[in-house]
């Protein structure tokens, strides 16, 4: 039985919600930390809420709260925010050819919602193509926005009553979610090389306290994956030239 | 002052996300660039999760009794075998709780 348009949309919305749900739950400790840290550092409730509402970026929020509380200069705060957010350039570039075609409102909306988490769910070759996949992206990205807000509000209300959940090992939740999303995508050697290089370099750069650690590790890893792919193709075309074409069996 | 700072931060986070999906931006991605960018998801996401496993409080932890490492190993096996996000999370979180508990006894 064919689904009606309405049912198909509903099914995609549900899939978007369920696919994002693990990520929505995994960021609970950070959301609460962001909210409660803002209150502990003497932010007003309005300021603490504007962070998730309009900045909407976990790591940038955390770092900026500490910088603002320590009276860092505006230039320092904005520059740090820029460095932490620079990985988003990669997401925009990777999705450019699909998202640039969208109507203005969708483009602004999904652009605003383009977090690490939504990008992680955008790997499908036809992501954002067609109305149903847009519904999927909107519900996935939108539910992440609402959950992020919810956890931040919880942190604002709880203030200092809750212990720092990120030191309880709850940061493992985000790691295991990304493991679950990345490992099944390793379907060939170039991607395996990418993952290994990204893993080794990200740890090295983090230990060196290199500010662009994430982006630098990712860029080098992408290039290594790309080179592996080129090398494979070269070898393949070489062996195609040498190998005689076998006659087909009857 | 803090309100202005927050507003400007929002401008930055939105711009970094939106810039390259703006249609009028004169950027055209060739086949090579598209191929390179096809590796961005595994690269960035891995660069996010691997440091959580191996770096704690700024220190490298390669010990075999690192609960993060033990649980990540089980999670990777579960992900490779099942390709299910939910099953992988359950396996990962349970092995994390168990190995943390056992190692602090």
Coordinates of C-alpha atoms in Angstrom, one line a residue:
Chain A
X1 CA 0.0 0.0 0.0
X2 CA 1.4 3.4 -1.0
X3 CA 1.7 6.0 1.7
X4 CA -0.1 9.3 1.2
X5 CA 2.1 12.4 1.1
X6 CA 1.0 13.3 4.7
X7 CA 2.0 9.8 6.0
X8 CA 5.3 9.9 4.2
X9 CA 6.1 13.3 5.8
X10 CA 5.1 12.0 9.2
X11 CA 7.3 9.0 8.7
X12 CA 10.3 11.1 7.8
X13 CA 9.7 13.5 10.7
X14 CA 9.6 10.5 13.0
X15 CA 12.8 9.1 11.6
X16 CA 14.5 12.5 11.9
X17 CA 13.5 12.7 15.6
X18 CA 14.6 9.1 16.4
X19 CA 17.9 9.5 14.6
X20 CA 18.7 12.7 16.5
X21 CA 17.4 11.4 19.9
X22 CA 20.7 9.7 20.9
X23 CA 22.6 12.9 20.2
X24 CA 19.9 15.0 22.0
X25 CA 20.4 12.9 25.1
X26 CA 24.2 12.7 24.8
X27 CA 24.6 16.5 25.1
X28 CA 22.6 16.7 28.3
X29 CA 25.7 17.1 30.5
X30 CA 27.1 19.9 28.4
X31 CA 23.8 21.7 28.1
X32 CA 23.3 21.6 31.9
X33 CA 26.9 22.7 32.4
X34 CA 26.5 25.6 30.0
X35 CA 23.4 26.9 31.7
X36 CA 24.6 26.4 35.3
X37 CA 28.1 27.8 34.5
X38 CA 26.5 31.0 33.1
X39 CA 24.5 31.5 36.3
X40 CA 27.5 30.8 38.5
X41 CA 29.6 33.3 36.6
X42 CA 27.0 36.0 37.3
X43 CA 25.2 36.1 33.9
X44 CA 21.6 37.3 34.1
X45 CA 18.9 34.8 33.3
X46 CA 18.3 36.6 30.0
X47 CA 22.0 36.4 29.1
X48 CA 22.2 32.8 30.1
X49 CA 19.2 31.9 27.9
X50 CA 20.3 34.0 24.9
X51 CA 23.4 31.8 24.7
X52 CA 21.6 28.6 23.6
X53 CA 18.9 30.6 21.9
X54 CA 21.0 32.6 19.4
X55 CA 24.7 31.4 19.8
X56 CA 23.6 27.8 19.9
X57 CA 27.1 26.2 20.0
X58 CA 28.2 24.1 23.0
X59 CA 32.0 24.5 23.0
X60 CA 31.9 28.2 22.0
X61 CA 29.4 28.9 24.8
X62 CA 31.5 27.2 27.5
X63 CA 34.7 28.9 26.5
X64 CA 33.0 32.3 26.1
X65 CA 31.3 32.2 29.5
X66 CA 34.7 31.7 31.2
X67 CA 36.3 34.5 29.0
X68 CA 33.4 36.9 29.7
X69 CA 33.6 36.1 33.5
X70 CA 37.3 36.8 33.4
X71 CA 36.8 40.2 31.7
X72 CA 38.6 39.2 28.6
X73 CA 38.5 41.8 25.8
X74 CA 35.7 41.7 23.3
X75 CA 38.3 40.9 20.5
X76 CA 39.6 37.9 22.4
X77 CA 36.1 36.5 23.0
X78 CA 35.0 37.0 19.4
X79 CA 38.3 35.6 18.0
X80 CA 38.1 32.5 20.2
X81 CA 34.5 32.0 19.1
X82 CA 35.6 32.3 15.5
X83 CA 38.4 29.7 15.9
X84 CA 36.1 27.2 17.7
X85 CA 33.4 27.8 15.1
X86 CA 35.7 27.5 12.1
X87 CA 35.0 23.8 11.6
X88 CA 31.5 24.9 10.4
X89 CA 33.1 26.2 7.3
X90 CA 33.8 22.6 6.3
X91 CA 30.2 21.6 6.9
X92 CA 28.9 24.5 4.7
X93 CA 31.4 23.6 2.0
X94 CA 30.6 19.9 2.1
X95 CA 26.9 20.6 1.8
X96 CA 27.1 23.7 -0.4
X97 CA 26.0 22.1 -3.6
X98 CA 22.8 20.8 -2.0
X99 CA 21.9 23.6 0.4
X100 CA 22.6 26.5 -1.9
X101 CA 19.7 25.4 -4.1
X102 CA 17.1 25.6 -1.3
X103 CA 14.6 28.4 -1.0
X104 CA 15.8 31.3 1.2
X105 CA 13.9 30.4 4.4
X106 CA 15.0 26.8 4.3
X107 CA 18.6 27.8 3.7
X108 CA 18.7 30.3 6.6
X109 CA 16.9 27.8 8.8
X110 CA 19.0 24.8 8.1
X111 CA 22.1 27.0 8.1
X112 CA 21.3 28.1 11.6
X113 CA 20.7 24.5 12.7
X114 CA 23.9 23.2 11.0
X115 CA 25.6 21.8 14.2
X116 CA 28.1 19.0 14.4
X117 CA 25.2 16.8 15.2
X118 CA 23.0 17.7 12.2
X119 CA 26.1 17.4 10.0
X120 CA 26.7 13.9 11.4
X121 CA 23.3 12.9 10.1
X122 CA 23.8 14.6 6.7
X123 CA 26.1 11.9 5.2
X124 CA 23.5 10.4 2.8
X125 CA 24.3 11.2 -0.8
X126 CA 20.8 12.6 -1.2
X127 CA 20.6 14.4 2.1
X128 CA 18.5 17.6 1.8
X129 CA 17.3 16.6 -1.6
X130 CA 13.5 16.7 -2.0
X131 CA 10.8 17.7 0.4
X132 CA 10.8 14.5 2.5
X133 CA 14.6 14.8 3.3
X134 CA 14.1 18.4 4.2
X135 CA 11.4 17.5 6.7
X136 CA 13.9 14.9 8.1
X137 CA 16.6 17.5 8.4
X138 CA 14.3 20.1 9.9
X139 CA 13.0 17.8 12.6
X140 CA 16.5 16.3 13.3
X141 CA 18.1 19.8 13.5
X142 CA 15.1 21.4 15.2
X143 CA 14.7 18.8 17.9
X144 CA 18.4 19.2 18.6
X145 CA 17.9 23.0 19.1
X146 CA 15.0 22.4 21.4
X147 CA 16.8 19.8 23.5
X148 CA 19.9 22.0 23.7
X149 CA 17.6 24.8 25.0
X150 CA 15.9 22.5 27.4
X151 CA 19.2 21.2 28.9
X152 CA 20.5 24.8 29.2
X153 CA 17.3 26.0 30.9
X154 CA 17.7 23.0 33.3
X155 CA 21.2 24.2 34.1
X156 CA 20.1 27.8 34.6
X157 CA 17.4 26.7 37.0
X158 CA 19.6 24.1 38.9
X159 CA 22.4 26.6 39.0
X160 CA 25.0 25.3 41.4
X161 CA 22.8 22.7 42.9
X162 CA 23.9 20.1 40.4
X163 CA 27.4 18.6 40.4
X164 CA 29.5 19.1 37.2
X165 CA 28.1 16.2 35.2
X166 CA 30.8 16.3 32.6
X167 CA 33.4 15.1 35.2
X168 CA 31.3 12.1 36.0
X169 CA 32.4 10.4 32.8
X170 CA 29.3 11.5 31.0
X171 CA 31.4 12.9 28.2
X172 CA 31.7 9.3 27.1
X173 CA 28.1 9.6 25.9
X174 CA 29.0 12.0 23.1
X175 CA 32.0 9.8 22.2
X176 CA 30.0 6.6 21.9
X177 CA 27.3 8.4 19.8
X178 CA 29.9 9.6 17.3
X179 CA 31.5 6.1 17.3
X180 CA 28.1 4.7 16.4
X181 CA 27.7 7.2 13.5
X182 CA 31.3 7.0 12.1
X183 CA 32.2 3.4 12.3
X184 CA 29.5 2.1 9.9
X185 CA 30.6 4.7 7.3
X186 CA 34.1 3.1 7.1
X187 CA 33.3 1.2 3.9
X188 CA 36.6 1.5 2.1
X189 CA 40.4 2.1 2.6
X190 CA 40.4 5.9 1.9
X191 CA 37.8 6.4 4.7
X192 CA 39.7 4.1 7.0
X193 CA 42.8 6.1 6.4
X194 CA 40.9 9.4 7.1
X195 CA 39.6 8.1 10.4
X196 CA 42.9 6.8 11.6
X197 CA 44.8 10.0 10.7
X198 CA 42.1 12.2 12.2
X199 CA 42.1 10.2 15.4
X200 CA 45.9 10.3 15.9
X201 CA 46.3 13.9 14.9
X202 CA 43.4 15.2 17.0
X203 CA 44.9 13.5 20.1
X204 CA 48.4 14.9 19.3
X205 CA 47.1 18.5 18.6
X206 CA 44.9 18.4 21.7
X207 CA 47.9 17.5 23.9
X208 CA 49.9 20.3 22.3
X209 CA 46.9 22.6 23.2
X210 CA 46.8 23.7 19.6
X211 CA 43.8 26.0 19.2
X212 CA 42.8 24.9 15.7
X213 CA 43.3 21.2 16.8
X214 CA 40.1 19.9 15.5
X215 CA 40.1 21.6 12.1
X216 CA 43.8 21.0 11.4
X217 CA 43.4 17.3 12.2
X218 CA 40.3 17.0 10.1
X219 CA 41.9 18.8 7.1
X220 CA 45.1 16.7 7.1
X221 CA 43.0 13.5 7.5
X222 CA 40.7 14.5 4.6
X223 CA 43.7 15.1 2.4
X224 CA 45.2 11.7 3.4
X225 CA 41.9 10.0 2.5
X226 CA 41.8 11.9 -0.8
X227 CA 45.4 10.8 -1.7
X228 CA 44.6 7.2 -0.8
X229 CA 41.6 7.3 -3.1
X230 CA 43.7 8.8 -5.9
X231 CA 46.5 6.2 -5.4
X232 CA 43.9 3.4 -5.5
X233 CA 42.4 4.7 -8.8
X234 CA 45.9 5.0 -10.3
X235 CA 46.7 1.4 -9.4
X236 CA 43.3 0.3 -10.7
X237 CA 43.7 2.0 -14.1
X238 CA 47.3 0.6 -14.3
X239 CA 46.2 -3.0 -13.7
X240 CA 43.4 -2.5 -16.1
X241 CA 45.9 -1.6 -18.8
X242 CA 48.2 -4.5 -18.1
X243 CA 45.6 -7.2 -17.6
X244 CA 44.4 -8.7 -20.8
X245 CA 40.7 -8.7 -21.1
X246 CA 39.5 -12.2 -20.5
X247 CA 36.9 -13.5 -22.9
X248 CA 33.5 -14.0 -21.2
X249 CA 32.6 -17.5 -20.4
X250 CA 29.7 -18.8 -22.4
Chain B
X1 CA 28.0 44.8 27.4
X2 CA 27.6 41.0 27.9
X3 CA 24.4 41.2 25.7
X4 CA 26.4 42.9 22.9
X5 CA 29.1 40.2 23.2
X6 CA 26.5 37.4 23.0
X7 CA 24.8 39.0 20.0
X8 CA 28.2 39.3 18.2
X9 CA 29.0 35.7 19.1
X10 CA 25.7 34.7 17.5
X11 CA 26.6 36.6 14.3
X12 CA 29.9 34.7 14.2
X13 CA 28.5 31.2 14.8
X14 CA 25.7 31.8 12.3
X15 CA 28.1 33.2 9.7
X16 CA 30.5 30.3 9.9
X17 CA 27.6 27.9 9.4
X18 CA 25.9 29.9 6.7
X19 CA 28.7 31.4 4.6
X20 CA 29.4 28.6 2.3
X21 CA 25.8 27.6 1.6
X22 CA 25.0 31.1 0.4
X23 CA 24.2 30.7 -3.3
X24 CA 25.7 34.1 -4.4
X25 CA 29.1 33.4 -2.9
X26 CA 31.4 33.0 -5.9
X27 CA 32.7 29.5 -5.0
X28 CA 32.4 26.6 -7.3
X29 CA 33.5 23.2 -6.2
X30 CA 35.2 21.0 -8.7
X31 CA 35.1 17.3 -8.8
X32 CA 38.4 17.1 -6.9
X33 CA 37.2 19.4 -4.2
X34 CA 34.0 17.5 -3.9
X35 CA 35.9 14.3 -3.5
X36 CA 38.1 15.8 -0.8
X37 CA 35.1 17.2 1.1
X38 CA 33.4 13.8 0.9
X39 CA 35.9 12.8 3.7
X40 CA 34.9 15.7 5.9
X41 CA 32.3 13.9 8.0
X42 CA 34.5 10.9 9.1
X43 CA 37.4 13.3 9.6
X44 CA 35.7 15.9 11.8
X45 CA 33.5 13.6 13.8
X46 CA 36.5 11.3 14.5
X47 CA 38.6 14.4 15.6
X48 CA 35.8 15.1 18.1
X49 CA 35.4 11.6 19.7
X50 CA 38.9 10.2 19.7
X51 CA 40.4 12.9 22.1
X52 CA 37.5 12.2 24.6
X53 CA 38.8 8.6 24.8
X54 CA 42.5 9.2 25.1
X55 CA 42.9 12.7 26.7
X56 CA 41.6 13.3 30.2
X57 CA 42.3 16.5 32.0
X58 CA 44.9 17.4 29.4
X59 CA 46.8 14.1 29.9
X60 CA 47.3 11.3 27.5
X61 CA 45.8 8.1 28.8
X62 CA 46.9 5.0 26.8
X63 CA 46.5 2.6 29.7
X64 CA 44.7 -0.6 28.9
X65 CA 42.6 -0.1 32.1
X66 CA 41.3 3.3 30.8
X67 CA 37.5 2.7 31.0
X68 CA 37.0 5.1 28.1
X69 CA 39.3 2.9 25.9
X70 CA 37.7 -0.4 27.1
X71 CA 34.1 0.8 26.4
X72 CA 35.1 2.5 23.1
X73 CA 36.5 -0.9 21.9
X74 CA 33.3 -2.7 22.7
X75 CA 31.3 0.2 21.1
X76 CA 33.4 0.0 17.9
X77 CA 32.9 -3.7 17.6
X78 CA 29.2 -3.3 18.2
X79 CA 29.0 -0.5 15.6
X80 CA 30.9 -2.5 13.0
X81 CA 28.8 -5.6 13.5
X82 CA 25.4 -4.1 14.0
X83 CA 25.5 -0.7 12.3
X84 CA 22.8 0.3 14.8
X85 CA 23.3 3.6 16.6
X86 CA 21.0 2.5 19.5
X87 CA 22.6 -0.9 20.0
X88 CA 26.1 0.7 19.9
X89 CA 25.2 3.2 22.5
X90 CA 23.7 0.6 24.8
X91 CA 26.8 -1.6 24.5
X92 CA 29.2 1.4 24.9
X93 CA 27.4 2.9 27.9
X94 CA 27.0 -0.5 29.7
X95 CA 30.6 -1.5 29.2
X96 CA 31.7 2.0 30.3
X97 CA 29.7 1.8 33.6
X98 CA 30.9 -1.8 34.3
X99 CA 34.5 -1.1 33.5
X100 CA 34.5 2.1 35.6
X101 CA 32.9 0.3 38.5
X102 CA 35.2 -2.7 38.3
X103 CA 38.3 -0.5 38.0
X104 CA 37.5 1.6 41.1
X105 CA 36.8 -1.4 43.4

